[in-house]
C-alpha cells in the first residue's frame, strides 16, 4: 500500500498538469478564433470602405436592371431610427434601385411615410401600377412601398373572403369545387382589390439582430433571395453594394 | 471565402473541445462519479452537446435539402446516387433531431416546380421515395416516429401514393416524434388549398363567411397534421439563400439558417452548428421586448 502512494501522487500531479495544459490549450484556441473573427471583421470593414470609395473594380458597376424590386425588412427596434432608414434609401437611390418595399411588422414606417418621402429627394409612393404607368419623372427616382404585418396573413384572409363570396355567387357553387376561382392569378387579383401589391421582390435585405423575414407578405416571397445585413446602426454602403452585386451573380433554377 | 473560413474555425474549435471533453470528464469522474458538467444535460436519449441547451431546442425544424446533384457531380457520381445520399442523410438528420428533443422535422423533398426536371430524374426520385418509405416503415415503428406526407399528390404515381398511405397508417398513433415530408408541395398551392377547403366547409354549412379569420385559415393549411405548423428554424443547404416556395405562410417568424454545405455532407456537426446559431439568436416574433 505504502509503495502505491508516491505513484498515486505522481499520477495526480500529472493529471493536474494535464488539466492545466488542456485548459491553456482551450483558452489559446479561443484567443485564436476570437482574433480570427476580429481580423476578418476588420478586413470586411476595410473592404466595405474600399468598395464605397470605388477602389474595387468589381463593384464599380452593378447590373441593377436585374434588381427590379427590392425588399428591406427592418426589425422593430431598428425601424425607429428613421434617420438611418432615410440614409439607407438615399444609398439605394444612388445605386440605382427603382423600387423598394420597406417592411416592419408593426407598421411604424407606414406612420412616418410622409416624412420619409419628403426626406428622400426624388422618391414617390409606390402605387399598384403596371410597368407602362411609369412616368418619365420616376425614371431617376425611387418608388417606395410601406408594408407591415397587416399586409401579410390578414390581407390573404381578406382576399380569400373575396374569392369565397365570388364563388358563392356563381350559378352552381355546390357543383364547383372552386378550381375556377382559386388559382394563383385569382388570388393575385383579389389581393390587388384589397390594396396589396403582388410584385415579388427579387432580393430581400434584413436589418436587425434576427435572421427572419419577420412576417413579410408570404405570398410574395416564393423565390426571393434573402440576405441578413446585420445592424442598421452600423450599416455600410460597401456592404450594401456588395450584397446587391452578389445577388446579380446568383443563378436560380426555380426548382427545375 | 472569409465566411467559410470563419465557419471552419468555429467548427474546429467546437470539434477540439468535443474531443477534449471526454478526457477531462473522465478525469473528473475519477474524483466524483456523480459530478455533472455544467451546460450538459444527460437527457436519456442523446447527451446534449456542449454549447446547446435542451430547454432551448426548437420544437419544429424545417429543412430544404439542396445540393444532391452538385454533390454527385463533385464526387463523380450519378445524380441518382446523389439523391440516394440525400435520402440517407435525411433519415440521419431526423434521427438526430428527435434524439436532441426536437419534436417535429419537416423536409422539402420534392417541390411542384421539380416536375420540370428531366423525366428520368423525376422517375428516379419517385422510385427513391417509394423504396425508402417502404424499407423504413419498420424503423419508423420501432423508433415511434409518425410520418406525414403533405403536398398536391395528384400527379405522383399510384404505387407511391399507396406506400405513403401505408406508412402514414402504420405510424399515425405515434405522438412524440413527427417527420413531415413535403412531396409535390408548393407554398402557394398550400394557401390556395386552404381557400378551397374553406369553400367546401362553407358549402357544407360548417363555417360562415364571417368565421374566416387567420386562425381558421391556418387550420386549413396542409400543415394542420402537426400541433406546431410554424417551424422555429429553417435550414437550407448548398449556399442558396431563399425559401423557394416552401411553407410560405408558416415561415413568418422562423429563424433562417443558410449553410454553404451540400445536403449529403450536412452531418451531425453541421446540425449542431445550426442549432447553436439558433439558440444564440434573440427571437421577438415582431414584437418589442
Tab-separated table of N, CA, C and O in Angstrom, chain B residues 18-134:
chain	number	residue	atom	x	y	z
B	18	UNK	N	-14.979	19.225	-28.196
B	18	UNK	CA	-15.745	17.987	-28.042
B	18	UNK	C	-14.807	16.806	-27.810
B	18	UNK	O	-15.118	15.927	-27.009
B	19	UNK	N	-13.679	16.801	-28.516
B	19	UNK	CA	-12.727	15.698	-28.351
B	19	UNK	C	-12.083	15.750	-26.978
B	19	UNK	O	-11.881	14.724	-26.340
B	20	UNK	N	-11.776	16.958	-26.510
B	20	UNK	CA	-11.100	17.094	-25.219
B	20	UNK	C	-12.039	16.823	-24.064
B	20	UNK	O	-11.626	16.383	-23.000
B	21	UNK	N	-13.292	17.102	-24.282
B	21	UNK	CA	-14.254	16.978	-23.184
B	21	UNK	C	-14.287	15.590	-22.579
B	21	UNK	O	-14.250	15.462	-21.371
B	22	UNK	N	-14.390	14.533	-23.364
B	22	UNK	CA	-14.461	13.203	-22.727
B	22	UNK	C	-13.248	12.941	-21.839
B	22	UNK	O	-13.355	12.346	-20.780
B	23	UNK	N	-12.079	13.384	-22.265
B	23	UNK	CA	-10.852	13.154	-21.494
B	23	UNK	C	-10.909	13.902	-20.174
B	23	UNK	O	-10.633	13.347	-19.117
B	24	UNK	N	-11.331	15.153	-20.226
B	24	UNK	CA	-11.393	15.935	-18.983
B	24	UNK	C	-12.504	15.408	-18.086
B	24	UNK	O	-12.348	15.364	-16.871
B	25	UNK	N	-13.579	14.967	-18.678
B	25	UNK	CA	-14.679	14.419	-17.875
B	25	UNK	C	-14.279	13.126	-17.205
B	25	UNK	O	-14.653	12.873	-16.074
B	26	UNK	N	-13.524	12.311	-17.931
B	26	UNK	CA	-13.058	11.042	-17.346
B	26	UNK	C	-12.204	11.328	-16.122
B	26	UNK	O	-12.298	10.658	-15.106
B	27	UNK	N	-11.397	12.363	-16.222
B	27	UNK	CA	-10.535	12.743	-15.089
B	27	UNK	C	-11.375	13.172	-13.901
B	27	UNK	O	-11.128	12.776	-12.771
B	28	UNK	N	-12.396	13.976	-14.186
B	28	UNK	CA	-13.254	14.472	-13.104
B	28	UNK	C	-13.996	13.311	-12.463
B	28	UNK	O	-14.176	13.267	-11.250
B	29	UNK	N	-14.449	12.388	-13.260
B	29	UNK	CA	-15.286	11.319	-12.732
B	29	UNK	C	-14.494	10.407	-11.819
B	29	UNK	O	-15.065	9.723	-10.984
B	30	UNK	N	-13.166	10.387	-11.925
B	30	UNK	CA	-12.356	9.592	-11.014
B	30	UNK	C	-12.485	10.129	-9.598
B	30	UNK	O	-12.422	9.391	-8.631
B	31	UNK	N	-12.653	11.456	-9.492
B	31	UNK	CA	-12.789	12.063	-8.177
B	31	UNK	C	-14.205	11.912	-7.651
B	31	UNK	O	-14.453	11.581	-6.525
B	32	UNK	N	-15.167	12.227	-8.523
B	32	UNK	CA	-16.555	12.172	-8.079
B	32	UNK	C	-17.426	11.664	-9.212
B	32	UNK	O	-17.693	12.381	-10.186
B	33	UNK	N	-17.917	10.452	-9.101
B	33	UNK	CA	-18.625	9.846	-10.228
B	33	UNK	C	-19.951	10.519	-10.504
B	33	UNK	O	-20.492	10.442	-11.586
B	34	UNK	N	-20.521	11.207	-9.508
B	34	UNK	CA	-21.833	11.811	-9.695
B	34	UNK	C	-21.773	13.243	-10.209
B	34	UNK	O	-22.788	13.855	-10.466
B	35	UNK	N	-20.575	13.753	-10.418
B	35	UNK	CA	-20.453	15.158	-10.813
B	35	UNK	C	-21.020	15.363	-12.209
B	35	UNK	O	-20.742	14.629	-13.145
B	36	UNK	N	-21.839	16.410	-12.384
B	36	UNK	CA	-22.427	16.696	-13.697
B	36	UNK	C	-21.810	17.974	-14.229
B	36	UNK	O	-21.802	18.996	-13.570
B	37	UNK	N	-21.296	17.933	-15.438
B	37	UNK	CA	-20.661	19.089	-16.042
B	37	UNK	C	-21.718	20.148	-16.337
B	37	UNK	O	-22.766	19.842	-16.885
B	38	UNK	N	-21.460	21.387	-15.992
B	38	UNK	CA	-22.481	22.405	-16.262
B	38	UNK	C	-22.607	22.636	-17.760
B	38	UNK	O	-21.647	22.608	-18.503
B	39	UNK	N	-23.838	22.840	-18.185
B	39	UNK	CA	-24.107	23.053	-19.597
B	39	UNK	C	-24.408	21.768	-20.332
B	39	UNK	O	-24.748	21.792	-21.497
B	40	UNK	N	-24.266	20.635	-19.693
B	40	UNK	CA	-24.573	19.372	-20.352
B	40	UNK	C	-25.694	18.690	-19.598
B	40	UNK	O	-25.668	18.604	-18.388
B	41	UNK	N	-26.660	18.221	-20.352
B	41	UNK	CA	-27.781	17.556	-19.709
B	41	UNK	C	-27.857	16.145	-20.241
B	41	UNK	O	-27.966	15.926	-21.433
B	42	UNK	N	-27.767	15.222	-19.325
B	42	UNK	CA	-27.866	13.830	-19.772
B	42	UNK	C	-29.340	13.552	-19.940
B	42	UNK	O	-30.079	13.415	-18.984
B	43	UNK	N	-29.790	13.558	-21.158
B	43	UNK	CA	-31.219	13.535	-21.434
B	43	UNK	C	-31.785	12.147	-21.543
B	43	UNK	O	-32.971	11.976	-21.659
B	44	UNK	N	-30.987	11.148	-21.547
B	44	UNK	CA	-31.532	9.793	-21.642
B	44	UNK	C	-31.364	9.247	-23.029
B	44	UNK	O	-30.944	8.107	-23.212
B	45	UNK	N	-31.663	10.042	-24.072
B	45	UNK	CA	-31.544	9.537	-25.423
B	45	UNK	C	-30.232	9.967	-26.071
B	45	UNK	O	-29.536	9.185	-26.655
B	46	UNK	N	-29.918	11.219	-26.006
B	46	UNK	CA	-28.658	11.717	-26.571
B	46	UNK	C	-28.150	12.807	-25.667
B	46	UNK	O	-28.871	13.726	-25.333
B	47	UNK	N	-26.889	12.679	-25.276
B	47	UNK	CA	-26.330	13.715	-24.421
B	47	UNK	C	-26.265	15.006	-25.220
B	47	UNK	O	-25.752	15.031	-26.337
B	48	UNK	N	-26.802	16.067	-24.647
B	48	UNK	CA	-26.836	17.337	-25.364
B	48	UNK	C	-25.420	17.859	-25.523
B	48	UNK	O	-24.710	18.015	-24.541
B	49	UNK	N	-25.005	18.128	-26.740
B	49	UNK	CA	-23.645	18.608	-26.952
B	49	UNK	C	-23.379	19.922	-26.236
B	49	UNK	O	-24.306	20.711	-25.983
B	50	UNK	N	-22.113	20.154	-25.933
B	50	UNK	CA	-21.693	21.386	-25.263
B	50	UNK	C	-22.081	22.574	-26.135
B	50	UNK	O	-21.889	22.571	-27.350
B	51	UNK	N	-22.606	23.611	-25.499
B	51	UNK	CA	-22.991	24.787	-26.262
B	51	UNK	C	-24.467	24.817	-26.575
B	51	UNK	O	-24.996	25.831	-27.007
B	52	UNK	N	-25.148	23.711	-26.363
B	52	UNK	CA	-26.586	23.638	-26.619
B	52	UNK	C	-27.333	23.448	-25.301
B	52	UNK	O	-26.859	22.743	-24.421
B	53	UNK	N	-28.494	24.081	-25.218
B	53	UNK	CA	-29.329	23.905	-24.033
B	53	UNK	C	-30.581	23.158	-24.449
B	53	UNK	O	-31.272	23.551	-25.406
B	54	UNK	N	-30.869	22.108	-23.723
B	54	UNK	CA	-32.008	21.251	-24.073
B	54	UNK	C	-33.322	22.022	-24.081
B	54	UNK	O	-34.171	21.820	-24.940
B	55	UNK	N	-33.446	22.917	-23.088
B	55	UNK	CA	-34.736	23.620	-22.973
B	55	UNK	C	-34.927	24.690	-24.045
B	55	UNK	O	-36.003	25.232	-24.197
B	56	UNK	N	-33.869	25.001	-24.794
B	56	UNK	CA	-33.987	25.998	-25.859
B	56	UNK	C	-33.981	25.364	-27.247
B	56	UNK	O	-33.778	26.058	-28.246
B	57	UNK	N	-34.195	24.085	-27.299
B	57	UNK	CA	-34.255	23.407	-28.598
B	57	UNK	C	-35.508	23.860	-29.335
B	57	UNK	O	-36.568	24.032	-28.719
B	58	UNK	N	-35.425	24.009	-30.635
B	58	UNK	CA	-36.649	24.346	-31.380
B	58	UNK	C	-37.609	23.164	-31.333
B	58	UNK	O	-37.175	22.009	-31.261
B	59	UNK	N	-38.890	23.459	-31.386
B	59	UNK	CA	-39.862	22.360	-31.386
B	59	UNK	C	-40.020	21.789	-32.785
B	59	UNK	O	-40.296	20.609	-32.953
B	60	UNK	N	-39.851	22.667	-33.774
B	60	UNK	CA	-40.070	22.253	-35.156
B	60	UNK	C	-38.929	22.791	-36.006
B	60	UNK	O	-38.701	23.995	-36.052
B	61	UNK	N	-38.235	21.885	-36.674
B	61	UNK	CA	-37.151	22.278	-37.582
B	61	UNK	C	-37.538	21.871	-38.994
B	61	UNK	O	-37.955	20.730	-39.227
B	62	UNK	N	-37.414	22.806	-39.917
B	62	UNK	CA	-37.692	22.504	-41.326
B	62	UNK	C	-36.384	22.550	-42.097
B	62	UNK	O	-35.465	23.290	-41.725
B	63	UNK	N	-36.314	21.751	-43.155
B	63	UNK	CA	-35.068	21.739	-43.924
B	63	UNK	C	-35.355	21.681	-45.430
B	63	UNK	O	-36.231	20.945	-45.874
B	64	UNK	N	-34.637	22.520	-46.164
B	64	UNK	CA	-34.677	22.455	-47.632
B	64	UNK	C	-33.390	21.755	-48.038
B	64	UNK	O	-32.287	22.309	-47.902
B	65	UNK	N	-33.532	20.529	-48.506
B	65	UNK	CA	-32.371	19.657	-48.740
B	65	UNK	C	-31.796	19.901	-50.129
B	65	UNK	O	-32.043	19.144	-51.053
B	66	UNK	N	-31.001	20.931	-50.232
B	66	UNK	CA	-30.487	21.339	-51.538
B	66	UNK	C	-29.041	20.866	-51.724
B	66	UNK	O	-28.259	20.853	-50.777
B	67	UNK	N	-28.717	20.478	-52.945
B	67	UNK	CA	-27.309	20.182	-53.235
B	67	UNK	C	-26.994	18.742	-53.591
B	67	UNK	O	-25.825	18.403	-53.776
B	68	UNK	N	-28.017	17.894	-53.727
B	68	UNK	CA	-27.736	16.478	-54.042
B	68	UNK	C	-27.046	16.339	-55.400
B	68	UNK	O	-26.095	15.555	-55.553
B	69	UNK	N	-27.547	17.068	-56.373
B	69	UNK	CA	-26.992	16.925	-57.734
B	69	UNK	C	-25.558	17.429	-57.796
B	69	UNK	O	-24.680	16.805	-58.409
B	70	UNK	N	-25.314	18.576	-57.144
B	70	UNK	CA	-23.958	19.144	-57.158
B	70	UNK	C	-22.995	18.227	-56.419
B	70	UNK	O	-21.853	18.039	-56.815
B	71	UNK	N	-23.501	17.646	-55.317
B	71	UNK	CA	-22.674	16.714	-54.551
B	71	UNK	C	-22.264	15.540	-55.423
B	71	UNK	O	-21.100	15.114	-55.425
B	72	UNK	N	-23.233	14.986	-56.151
B	72	UNK	CA	-22.951	13.838	-57.018
B	72	UNK	C	-21.944	14.226	-58.106
B	72	UNK	O	-21.005	13.489	-58.405
B	73	UNK	N	-22.117	15.412	-58.658
B	73	UNK	CA	-21.210	15.887	-59.716
B	73	UNK	C	-19.791	15.994	-59.190
B	73	UNK	O	-18.833	15.568	-59.839
B	74	UNK	N	-19.650	16.585	-57.991
B	74	UNK	CA	-18.306	16.767	-57.408
B	74	UNK	C	-17.662	15.432	-57.063
B	74	UNK	O	-16.448	15.289	-57.113
B	75	UNK	N	-18.530	14.470	-56.673
B	75	UNK	CA	-17.993	13.155	-56.281
B	75	UNK	C	-17.816	12.234	-57.489
B	75	UNK	O	-17.386	11.091	-57.348
B	76	UNK	N	-18.183	12.721	-58.658
B	76	UNK	CA	-18.063	11.889	-59.857
B	76	UNK	C	-19.093	10.773	-59.902
B	76	UNK	O	-18.843	9.694	-60.463
B	77	UNK	N	-20.261	11.040	-59.280
B	77	UNK	CA	-21.309	10.010	-59.220
B	77	UNK	C	-22.503	10.430	-60.070
B	77	UNK	O	-22.577	11.560	-60.558
B	78	UNK	N	-23.450	9.512	-60.191
B	78	UNK	CA	-24.676	9.831	-60.926
B	78	UNK	C	-25.597	10.676	-60.045
B	78	UNK	O	-25.519	10.591	-58.819
B	79	UNK	N	-26.490	11.414	-60.692
B	79	UNK	CA	-27.449	12.237	-59.940
B	79	UNK	C	-28.277	11.363	-59.004
B	79	UNK	O	-28.567	11.750	-57.866
B	80	UNK	N	-28.658	10.175	-59.477
B	80	UNK	CA	-29.483	9.282	-58.644
B	80	UNK	C	-28.739	8.907	-57.357
B	80	UNK	O	-29.343	8.788	-56.294
B	81	UNK	N	-27.428	8.752	-57.467
B	81	UNK	CA	-26.635	8.425	-56.273
B	81	UNK	C	-26.587	9.609	-55.316
B	81	UNK	O	-26.553	9.436	-54.096
B	82	UNK	N	-26.612	10.792	-55.901
B	82	UNK	CA	-26.665	12.000	-55.066
B	82	UNK	C	-27.960	12.040	-54.270
B	82	UNK	O	-27.976	12.343	-53.083
B	83	UNK	N	-29.062	11.713	-54.927
B	83	UNK	CA	-30.363	11.714	-54.246
B	83	UNK	C	-30.430	10.601	-53.195
B	83	UNK	O	-31.031	10.785	-52.132
B	84	UNK	N	-29.788	9.467	-53.484
B	84	UNK	CA	-29.738	8.362	-52.501
B	84	UNK	C	-29.010	8.829	-51.251
B	84	UNK	O	-29.463	8.576	-50.122
B	85	UNK	N	-27.876	9.480	-51.479
B	85	UNK	CA	-27.096	10.002	-50.350
B	85	UNK	C	-27.923	11.033	-49.582
B	85	UNK	O	-27.876	11.089	-48.348
B	86	UNK	N	-28.688	11.821	-50.292
B	86	UNK	CA	-29.544	12.825	-49.659
B	86	UNK	C	-30.631	12.190	-48.812
B	86	UNK	O	-30.922	12.657	-47.708
B	87	UNK	N	-31.217	11.101	-49.303
B	87	UNK	CA	-32.264	10.402	-48.560
B	87	UNK	C	-31.690	9.816	-47.267
B	87	UNK	O	-32.289	9.915	-46.194
B	88	UNK	N	-30.527	9.247	-47.394
B	88	UNK	CA	-29.849	8.652	-46.225
B	88	UNK	C	-29.558	9.753	-45.193
B	88	UNK	O	-29.767	9.572	-43.992
B	89	UNK	N	-29.103	10.872	-45.692
B	89	UNK	CA	-28.778	11.990	-44.806
B	89	UNK	C	-30.029	12.490	-44.080
B	89	UNK	O	-29.978	12.865	-42.918
B	90	UNK	N	-31.161	12.469	-44.761
B	90	UNK	CA	-32.408	12.930	-44.141
B	90	UNK	C	-32.783	12.065	-42.945
B	90	UNK	O	-33.164	12.573	-41.887
B	91	UNK	N	-32.666	10.759	-43.118
B	91	UNK	CA	-33.013	9.851	-42.018
B	91	UNK	C	-32.085	10.105	-40.826
B	91	UNK	O	-32.533	10.190	-39.672
B	92	UNK	N	-30.803	10.286	-41.110
B	92	UNK	CA	-29.831	10.564	-40.027
B	92	UNK	C	-30.156	11.894	-39.351
B	92	UNK	O	-30.095	12.025	-38.134
B	93	UNK	N	-30.486	12.882	-40.177
B	93	UNK	CA	-30.816	14.220	-39.664
B	93	UNK	C	-32.041	14.155	-38.746
B	93	UNK	O	-32.024	14.683	-37.629
B	94	UNK	N	-33.075	13.468	-39.236
B	94	UNK	CA	-34.308	13.372	-38.452
B	94	UNK	C	-34.045	12.632	-37.136
B	94	UNK	O	-34.488	13.067	-36.068
B	95	UNK	N	-33.297	11.546	-37.233
B	95	UNK	CA	-32.961	10.762	-36.035
B	95	UNK	C	-32.246	11.607	-34.995
B	95	UNK	O	-32.572	11.576	-33.805
B	96	UNK	N	-31.280	12.366	-35.451
B	96	UNK	CA	-30.511	13.221	-34.538
B	96	UNK	C	-31.407	14.280	-33.914
B	96	UNK	O	-31.366	14.520	-32.707
B	97	UNK	N	-32.244	14.902	-34.724
B	97	UNK	CA	-33.143	15.942	-34.208
B	97	UNK	C	-34.050	15.378	-33.122
B	97	UNK	O	-34.229	15.978	-32.066
B	98	UNK	N	-34.605	14.206	-33.380
B	98	UNK	CA	-35.512	13.609	-32.396
B	98	UNK	C	-34.760	13.268	-31.111
B	98	UNK	O	-35.262	13.464	-30.016
B	99	UNK	N	-33.537	12.792	-31.250
B	99	UNK	CA	-32.748	12.446	-30.070
B	99	UNK	C	-32.410	13.675	-29.242
B	99	UNK	O	-32.259	13.609	-28.030
B	100	UNK	N	-32.300	14.821	-29.925
B	100	UNK	CA	-31.984	16.056	-29.203
B	100	UNK	C	-33.233	16.718	-28.622
B	100	UNK	O	-33.152	17.782	-28.038
B	101	UNK	N	-34.375	16.083	-28.818
B	101	UNK	CA	-35.602	16.595	-28.206
B	101	UNK	C	-36.463	17.443	-29.128
B	101	UNK	O	-37.446	18.038	-28.695
B	102	UNK	N	-36.094	17.518	-30.394
B	102	UNK	CA	-36.914	18.276	-31.358
B	102	UNK	C	-38.085	17.381	-31.747
B	102	UNK	O	-37.894	16.222	-32.115
B	103	UNK	N	-39.296	17.940	-31.672
B	103	UNK	CA	-40.477	17.085	-31.851
B	103	UNK	C	-40.901	16.898	-33.300
B	103	UNK	O	-41.418	15.858	-33.663
B	104	UNK	N	-40.715	17.952	-34.107
B	104	UNK	CA	-41.195	17.879	-35.486
B	104	UNK	C	-40.086	18.263	-36.456
B	104	UNK	O	-39.393	19.261	-36.254
B	105	UNK	N	-39.953	17.462	-37.493
B	105	UNK	CA	-38.976	17.748	-38.552
B	105	UNK	C	-39.728	17.742	-39.875
B	105	UNK	O	-40.416	16.770	-40.196
B	106	UNK	N	-39.623	18.848	-40.620
B	106	UNK	CA	-40.245	18.906	-41.956
B	106	UNK	C	-39.151	18.976	-42.996
B	106	UNK	O	-38.189	19.719	-42.829
B	107	UNK	N	-39.323	18.231	-44.060
B	107	UNK	CA	-38.298	18.227	-45.108
B	107	UNK	C	-38.938	18.460	-46.471
B	107	UNK	O	-39.967	17.853	-46.792
B	108	UNK	N	-38.323	19.341	-47.229
B	108	UNK	CA	-38.820	19.669	-48.568
B	108	UNK	C	-38.197	18.672	-49.545
B	108	UNK	O	-37.089	18.874	-50.024
B	109	UNK	N	-38.936	17.584	-49.802
B	109	UNK	CA	-38.366	16.508	-50.600
B	109	UNK	C	-38.535	16.740	-52.107
B	109	UNK	O	-37.666	16.394	-52.903
B	110	UNK	N	-39.688	17.302	-52.500
B	110	UNK	CA	-39.964	17.472	-53.934
B	110	UNK	C	-40.945	18.611	-54.092
B	110	UNK	O	-42.046	18.556	-53.562
B	111	UNK	N	-40.536	19.657	-54.832
B	111	UNK	CA	-41.430	20.800	-55.000
B	111	UNK	C	-42.228	20.646	-56.291
B	111	UNK	O	-41.862	19.873	-57.175
B	112	UNK	N	-43.305	21.403	-56.374
B	112	UNK	CA	-44.134	21.375	-57.580
B	112	UNK	C	-43.302	21.754	-58.801
B	112	UNK	O	-43.475	21.218	-59.894
B	113	UNK	N	-42.368	22.683	-58.594
B	113	UNK	CA	-41.505	23.123	-59.695
B	113	UNK	C	-40.554	22.019	-60.166
B	113	UNK	O	-40.079	22.034	-61.308
B	114	UNK	N	-40.274	21.054	-59.311
B	114	UNK	CA	-39.349	19.977	-59.673
B	114	UNK	C	-39.885	19.081	-60.794
B	114	UNK	O	-39.108	18.319	-61.388
B	115	UNK	N	-41.204	19.159	-61.056
B	115	UNK	CA	-41.752	18.376	-62.163
B	115	UNK	C	-41.129	18.791	-63.495
B	115	UNK	O	-41.140	18.035	-64.458
B	116	UNK	N	-40.566	19.998	-63.509
B	116	UNK	CA	-39.929	20.488	-64.724
B	116	UNK	C	-38.564	19.872	-65.005
B	116	UNK	O	-37.956	20.122	-66.036
B	117	UNK	N	-38.083	19.045	-64.067
B	117	UNK	CA	-36.769	18.421	-64.292
B	117	UNK	C	-36.893	17.301	-65.329
B	117	UNK	O	-37.990	16.875	-65.695
B	118	UNK	N	-35.764	16.777	-65.733
B	118	UNK	CA	-35.748	15.697	-66.720
B	118	UNK	C	-36.575	14.521	-66.200
B	118	UNK	O	-36.506	14.173	-65.021
B	119	UNK	N	-37.329	13.912	-67.118
B	119	UNK	CA	-38.260	12.848	-66.731
B	119	UNK	C	-37.557	11.695	-66.006
B	119	UNK	O	-38.088	11.118	-65.053
B	120	UNK	N	-36.351	11.392	-66.458
B	120	UNK	CA	-35.613	10.269	-65.848
B	120	UNK	C	-35.311	10.584	-64.383
B	120	UNK	O	-35.467	9.734	-63.494
B	121	UNK	N	-34.891	11.818	-64.135
B	121	UNK	CA	-34.578	12.213	-62.754
B	121	UNK	C	-35.841	12.173	-61.892
B	121	UNK	O	-35.809	11.716	-60.745
B	122	UNK	N	-36.942	12.649	-62.444
B	122	UNK	CA	-38.204	12.668	-61.693
B	122	UNK	C	-38.628	11.237	-61.360
B	122	UNK	O	-38.998	10.941	-60.209
B	123	UNK	N	-38.555	10.355	-62.347
B	123	UNK	CA	-38.924	8.947	-62.110
B	123	UNK	C	-38.018	8.320	-61.064
B	123	UNK	O	-38.468	7.558	-60.203
B	124	UNK	N	-36.752	8.673	-61.137
B	124	UNK	CA	-35.778	8.158	-60.170
B	124	UNK	C	-36.141	8.617	-58.762
B	124	UNK	O	-36.102	7.835	-57.812
B	125	UNK	N	-36.536	9.872	-58.650
B	125	UNK	CA	-36.908	10.414	-57.326
B	125	UNK	C	-38.157	9.738	-56.793
B	125	UNK	O	-38.222	9.368	-55.611
B	126	UNK	N	-39.148	9.547	-57.654
B	126	UNK	CA	-40.387	8.898	-57.211
B	126	UNK	C	-40.073	7.472	-56.741
B	126	UNK	O	-40.591	7.014	-55.711
B	127	UNK	N	-39.224	6.816	-57.498
B	127	UNK	CA	-38.844	5.442	-57.148
B	127	UNK	C	-38.080	5.424	-55.818
B	127	UNK	O	-38.294	4.552	-54.976
B	128	UNK	N	-37.221	6.409	-55.637
B	128	UNK	CA	-36.436	6.514	-54.394
B	128	UNK	C	-37.355	6.725	-53.197
B	128	UNK	O	-37.194	6.076	-52.155
B	129	UNK	N	-38.331	7.618	-53.337
B	129	UNK	CA	-39.263	7.878	-52.233
B	129	UNK	C	-39.990	6.587	-51.852
B	129	UNK	O	-40.117	6.248	-50.676
B	130	UNK	N	-40.435	5.878	-52.880
B	130	UNK	CA	-41.205	4.665	-52.610
B	130	UNK	C	-40.338	3.619	-51.907
B	130	UNK	O	-40.747	3.042	-50.903
B	131	UNK	N	-39.148	3.426	-52.446
B	131	UNK	CA	-38.237	2.428	-51.875
B	131	UNK	C	-37.891	2.762	-50.440
B	131	UNK	O	-37.924	1.893	-49.553
B	132	UNK	N	-37.575	3.996	-50.199
B	132	UNK	CA	-37.140	4.410	-48.864
B	132	UNK	C	-38.268	4.322	-47.853
B	132	UNK	O	-38.091	3.810	-46.749
B	133	UNK	N	-39.434	4.812	-48.223
B	133	UNK	CA	-40.563	4.768	-47.301
B	133	UNK	C	-40.900	3.320	-46.971
B	133	UNK	O	-41.092	2.969	-45.806
B	134	UNK	N	-40.955	2.499	-48.011
B	134	UNK	CA	-41.299	1.086	-47.807
B	134	UNK	C	-40.297	0.407	-46.879
B	134	UNK	O	-40.662	-0.306	-45.954
